[in-house]
Amino acid sequence: MTIDIVLQDFWSPIVMFLVIILTGFVVYLLYRMGNPDFKRTEHKGEPFISANRPPEDIGKIHVGGDNVFWGFIKALENYFEPLIKGHTGIVNDYMYWIVCTLAVVLVYLYFAV
C-alpha cells in the first residue's frame, strides 16, 4: 500500500496532519529549551505599566489605546488622517463603501476568470 501525496487542486489531510505533528514537535523543542531555573515571582499577573507600580485598587488601572499606540499613530499620521475623516459614523456611508468595494471585486472576478 502506497500513499501518494498530491499538493495540487485540493486540500490534503495527510499533509495537514504531518504539518500539525511537525509544528507540535518544534513547539515541544522550544519548550524544552526554556530556562528550568525560572522562578515565578510575587508580581505574577500584575500589569506592567512603564515600570510603575500599579495602584492597590487594580480596578482603577486604565490605559487607553491612544496612550499605548501613540508613537505608532504619530509615525503614520499622514496615513491615518484620511481614514479618520472617512469614518463618519453614518451607516449609509459604510453601506456605500461596502457596495462599491463589492462591485469592484465582482468586476475584477468577472474579467479575471
Coordinates of N, CA and C in Angstrom, one line a residue:
M1 N 0.8 -1.2 0.0 CA 0.0 0.0 0.0 C 0.9 1.2 0.0
T2 N 0.6 2.1 -0.9 CA 1.4 3.4 -1.0 C 0.5 4.5 -0.8
I3 N 1.0 5.6 -0.2 CA 0.2 6.8 0.0 C 0.8 7.9 -0.9
D4 N 0.0 8.3 -1.9 CA 0.5 9.4 -2.8 C 0.0 10.7 -2.2
I5 N 1.0 11.6 -2.1 CA 0.6 12.9 -1.6 C 0.6 13.9 -2.8
V6 N -0.6 14.4 -3.1 CA -0.7 15.3 -4.2 C -1.1 16.7 -3.6
L7 N -0.3 17.7 -4.0 CA -0.5 19.0 -3.4 C -1.1 20.0 -4.4
Q8 N -1.8 19.5 -5.3 CA -2.4 20.3 -6.3 C -3.9 20.2 -6.4
D9 N -4.6 21.3 -6.4 CA -6.1 21.3 -6.6 C -6.9 20.9 -5.5
F10 N -6.4 20.4 -4.4 CA -7.3 20.1 -3.3 C -6.5 20.0 -2.0
W11 N -7.2 20.1 -0.9 CA -6.6 20.0 0.5 C -6.3 18.6 0.8
S12 N -5.1 18.4 1.3 CA -4.7 17.0 1.6 C -4.6 16.9 3.1
P13 N -5.5 16.0 3.7 CA -5.5 15.9 5.1 C -4.2 15.2 5.7
I14 N -3.6 14.4 4.8 CA -2.3 13.7 5.3 C -1.2 14.8 5.5
V15 N -1.1 15.7 4.5 CA -0.1 16.8 4.6 C -0.4 17.6 5.8
M16 N -1.7 18.0 6.0 CA -2.1 18.8 7.2 C -1.7 18.1 8.5
F17 N -2.0 16.8 8.6 CA -1.7 16.1 9.8 C -0.2 16.1 10.0
L18 N 0.6 15.9 9.0 CA 2.1 15.9 9.1 C 2.6 17.3 9.6
V19 N 2.0 18.4 9.0 CA 2.3 19.7 9.4 C 2.0 20.0 10.9
I20 N 0.8 19.5 11.4 CA 0.5 19.6 12.8 C 1.4 18.9 13.7
I21 N 1.8 17.7 13.3 CA 2.8 16.9 14.1 C 4.1 17.6 14.1
L22 N 4.6 18.1 13.0 CA 5.9 18.7 12.9 C 5.9 20.0 13.8
T23 N 4.8 20.8 13.7 CA 4.7 22.0 14.4 C 4.7 21.7 15.9
G24 N 3.9 20.7 16.3 CA 3.9 20.3 17.7 C 5.3 19.9 18.2
F25 N 6.0 19.2 17.4 CA 7.4 18.8 17.8 C 8.3 20.0 17.9
V26 N 8.2 21.0 17.0 CA 9.0 22.2 17.1 C 8.7 23.0 18.4
V27 N 7.4 23.0 18.7 CA 6.9 23.7 19.9 C 7.4 23.0 21.1
Y28 N 7.4 21.7 21.1 CA 7.9 21.0 22.3 C 9.4 21.2 22.4
L29 N 10.2 21.2 21.3 CA 11.6 21.5 21.4 C 11.9 22.9 22.0
L30 N 11.1 23.9 21.6 CA 11.3 25.2 22.1 C 10.9 25.3 23.6
Y31 N 9.9 24.5 24.0 CA 9.5 24.5 25.4 C 10.7 23.9 26.2
R32 N 11.3 22.8 25.7 CA 12.4 22.1 26.4 C 13.6 23.0 26.5
M33 N 13.8 24.0 25.6 CA 14.9 24.9 25.6 C 14.8 26.0 26.6
G34 N 13.6 26.1 27.3 CA 13.4 27.1 28.2 C 14.3 27.0 29.5
N35 N 14.3 28.0 30.2 CA 15.2 28.1 31.4 C 14.5 27.3 32.6
P36 N 15.1 26.2 33.0 CA 14.5 25.4 34.1 C 14.6 26.1 35.4
D37 N 15.5 27.0 35.6 CA 15.7 27.7 36.8 C 14.7 28.9 37.1
F38 N 13.8 29.1 36.1 CA 12.9 30.2 36.2 C 12.0 30.1 37.4
K39 N 11.9 31.1 38.2 CA 11.1 31.1 39.4 C 10.0 32.1 39.2
R40 N 8.8 31.8 39.5 CA 7.7 32.7 39.4 C 7.8 33.7 40.6
T41 N 7.5 35.0 40.4 CA 7.7 36.0 41.4 C 6.3 36.3 42.0
E42 N 6.4 37.1 43.1 CA 5.1 37.6 43.7 C 4.4 38.5 42.9
H43 N 5.0 39.1 41.8 CA 4.3 40.0 40.9 C 3.7 39.3 39.8
K44 N 3.5 38.1 39.8 CA 2.9 37.3 38.7 C 1.5 37.8 38.4
G45 N 1.2 38.1 37.2 CA -0.1 38.5 36.8 C -0.4 40.0 36.9
E46 N 0.5 40.8 37.5 CA 0.3 42.2 37.6 C 0.6 42.9 36.3
P47 N -0.1 43.9 35.9 CA 0.2 44.6 34.7 C 1.5 45.4 34.8
F48 N 2.2 45.5 33.7 CA 3.5 46.3 33.6 C 3.2 47.6 32.9
I49 N 3.2 48.7 33.6 CA 2.9 50.0 33.1 C 4.1 50.8 33.2
S50 N 5.0 50.8 32.2 CA 6.2 51.6 32.1 C 7.0 51.6 33.4
A51 N 7.2 50.5 34.0 CA 8.0 50.2 35.2 C 7.4 50.9 36.4
N52 N 6.1 51.4 36.4 CA 5.5 52.0 37.5 C 4.7 50.9 38.3
R53 N 4.7 51.0 39.6 CA 3.9 50.0 40.4 C 2.4 50.3 40.2
P54 N 1.6 49.3 39.9 CA 0.1 49.6 39.8 C -0.4 50.0 41.2
P55 N -1.5 50.7 41.2 CA -2.2 51.1 42.4 C -2.8 49.9 43.1
E56 N -3.1 50.0 44.4 CA -3.6 48.9 45.1 C -4.9 48.4 44.6
D57 N -5.8 49.4 44.2 CA -7.1 49.0 43.6 C -6.9 48.8 42.1
I58 N -6.8 47.6 41.6 CA -6.5 47.3 40.2 C -7.6 47.8 39.3
G59 N -8.8 48.0 39.9 CA -9.9 48.5 39.0 C -9.7 49.9 38.5
K60 N -8.8 50.6 39.2 CA -8.5 52.0 38.7 C -7.5 52.1 37.6
I61 N -7.0 51.0 37.2 CA -6.0 51.0 36.1 C -6.7 51.0 34.8
H62 N -6.4 52.0 34.0 CA -7.0 52.1 32.6 C -5.9 52.8 31.7
V63 N -5.5 52.0 30.8 CA -4.6 52.6 29.8 C -5.3 52.6 28.5
G64 N -5.6 53.8 28.0 CA -6.4 53.9 26.7 C -5.5 53.5 25.5
G65 N -6.2 53.2 24.4 CA -5.5 52.8 23.2 C -4.7 54.0 22.7
D66 N -5.1 55.2 22.9 CA -4.4 56.4 22.4 C -3.0 56.5 23.1
N67 N -2.9 56.1 24.3 CA -1.7 56.2 25.0 C -0.7 55.0 24.6
V68 N -1.3 53.9 24.4 CA -0.5 52.7 24.1 C 0.1 52.8 22.7
F69 N -0.7 53.3 21.7 CA -0.3 53.3 20.3 C 0.1 54.7 19.9
W70 N 0.4 55.6 20.8 CA 0.7 57.0 20.4 C 1.8 57.1 19.4
G71 N 3.0 56.4 19.6 CA 4.1 56.5 18.7 C 3.7 55.9 17.3
F72 N 3.0 54.8 17.3 CA 2.6 54.2 16.1 C 1.7 55.1 15.3
I73 N 0.7 55.7 15.9 CA -0.2 56.6 15.2 C 0.5 57.9 14.8
K74 N 1.4 58.4 15.6 CA 2.2 59.6 15.3 C 3.1 59.4 14.0
A75 N 3.7 58.2 14.0 CA 4.6 57.9 12.9 C 3.8 57.8 11.6
L76 N 2.6 57.3 11.6 CA 1.8 57.0 10.4 C 0.6 58.0 10.3
E77 N 0.9 59.2 10.8 CA -0.2 60.3 10.9 C -0.7 60.6 9.5
N78 N 0.2 60.7 8.5 CA -0.3 61.0 7.1 C -1.2 59.9 6.6
Y79 N -1.0 58.7 7.0 CA -1.8 57.6 6.6 C -3.2 57.6 7.3
F80 N -3.2 57.9 8.6 CA -4.4 57.8 9.4 C -5.3 58.9 9.2
E81 N -4.8 60.1 8.9 CA -5.7 61.3 8.8 C -6.9 61.1 7.8
P82 N -6.6 60.6 6.6 CA -7.8 60.4 5.7 C -8.7 59.3 6.2
L83 N -8.2 58.3 6.8 CA -9.0 57.2 7.3 C -9.9 57.7 8.5
I84 N -9.4 58.6 9.3 CA -10.2 59.1 10.4 C -11.3 60.0 9.8
K85 N -11.0 60.8 8.8 CA -12.0 61.6 8.2 C -13.1 60.8 7.5
G86 N -12.8 59.6 7.0 CA -13.7 58.8 6.3 C -14.7 58.0 7.2
H87 N -14.4 58.0 8.5 CA -15.2 57.3 9.5 C -16.2 58.4 10.1
T88 N -17.4 58.5 9.4 CA -18.3 59.5 9.8 C -19.3 59.0 10.9
G89 N -19.5 57.7 10.9 CA -20.4 57.1 11.9 C -21.8 56.9 11.3
I90 N -22.0 57.3 10.1 CA -23.3 57.2 9.4 C -23.3 55.9 8.7
V91 N -24.4 55.1 8.9 CA -24.5 53.7 8.4 C -24.5 53.8 6.9
N92 N -25.2 54.8 6.3 CA -25.3 54.9 4.8 C -23.9 55.0 4.2
D93 N -23.0 55.7 4.8 CA -21.6 55.8 4.2 C -20.9 54.5 4.2
Y94 N -21.1 53.7 5.3 CA -20.5 52.4 5.4 C -21.1 51.5 4.3
M95 N -22.4 51.5 4.2 CA -23.0 50.7 3.2 C -22.6 51.1 1.8
Y96 N -22.4 52.4 1.5 CA -21.9 52.8 0.2 C -20.5 52.2 -0.1
W97 N -19.6 52.3 0.9 CA -18.3 51.7 0.7 C -18.3 50.2 0.5
I98 N -19.2 49.5 1.2 CA -19.3 48.0 1.0 C -19.8 47.7 -0.4
V99 N -20.9 48.4 -0.8 CA -21.4 48.2 -2.2 C -20.4 48.5 -3.2
C100 N -19.7 49.6 -3.1 CA -18.6 50.0 -4.1 C -17.5 48.9 -4.1
T101 N -17.1 48.5 -2.9 CA -16.0 47.5 -2.9 C -16.5 46.2 -3.5
L102 N -17.7 45.8 -3.2 CA -18.2 44.5 -3.7 C -18.3 44.6 -5.3
A103 N -18.7 45.8 -5.8 CA -18.8 46.0 -7.2 C -17.4 45.9 -7.9
V104 N -16.4 46.5 -7.3 CA -15.1 46.4 -7.8 C -14.6 45.0 -7.8
V105 N -14.8 44.2 -6.7 CA -14.4 42.8 -6.6 C -15.1 42.0 -7.7
L106 N -16.4 42.2 -7.8 CA -17.1 41.4 -8.8 C -16.7 41.7 -10.3
V107 N -16.4 43.0 -10.6 CA -15.9 43.3 -11.9 C -14.6 42.7 -12.1
Y108 N -13.7 42.7 -11.1 CA -12.4 42.1 -11.2 C -12.5 40.6 -11.5
L109 N -13.4 39.9 -10.7 CA -13.6 38.5 -10.9 C -14.2 38.1 -12.2
Y110 N -15.1 39.0 -12.7 CA -15.7 38.7 -14.0 C -14.7 38.7 -15.1
F111 N -13.8 39.7 -15.1 CA -12.8 39.8 -16.1 C -11.5 38.9 -15.9
A112 N -11.3 38.6 -14.7 CA -10.1 37.8 -14.4 C -10.3 36.3 -14.7
V113 N -11.6 35.9 -14.6 CA -11.9 34.4 -14.8 C -12.3 34.2 -16.2

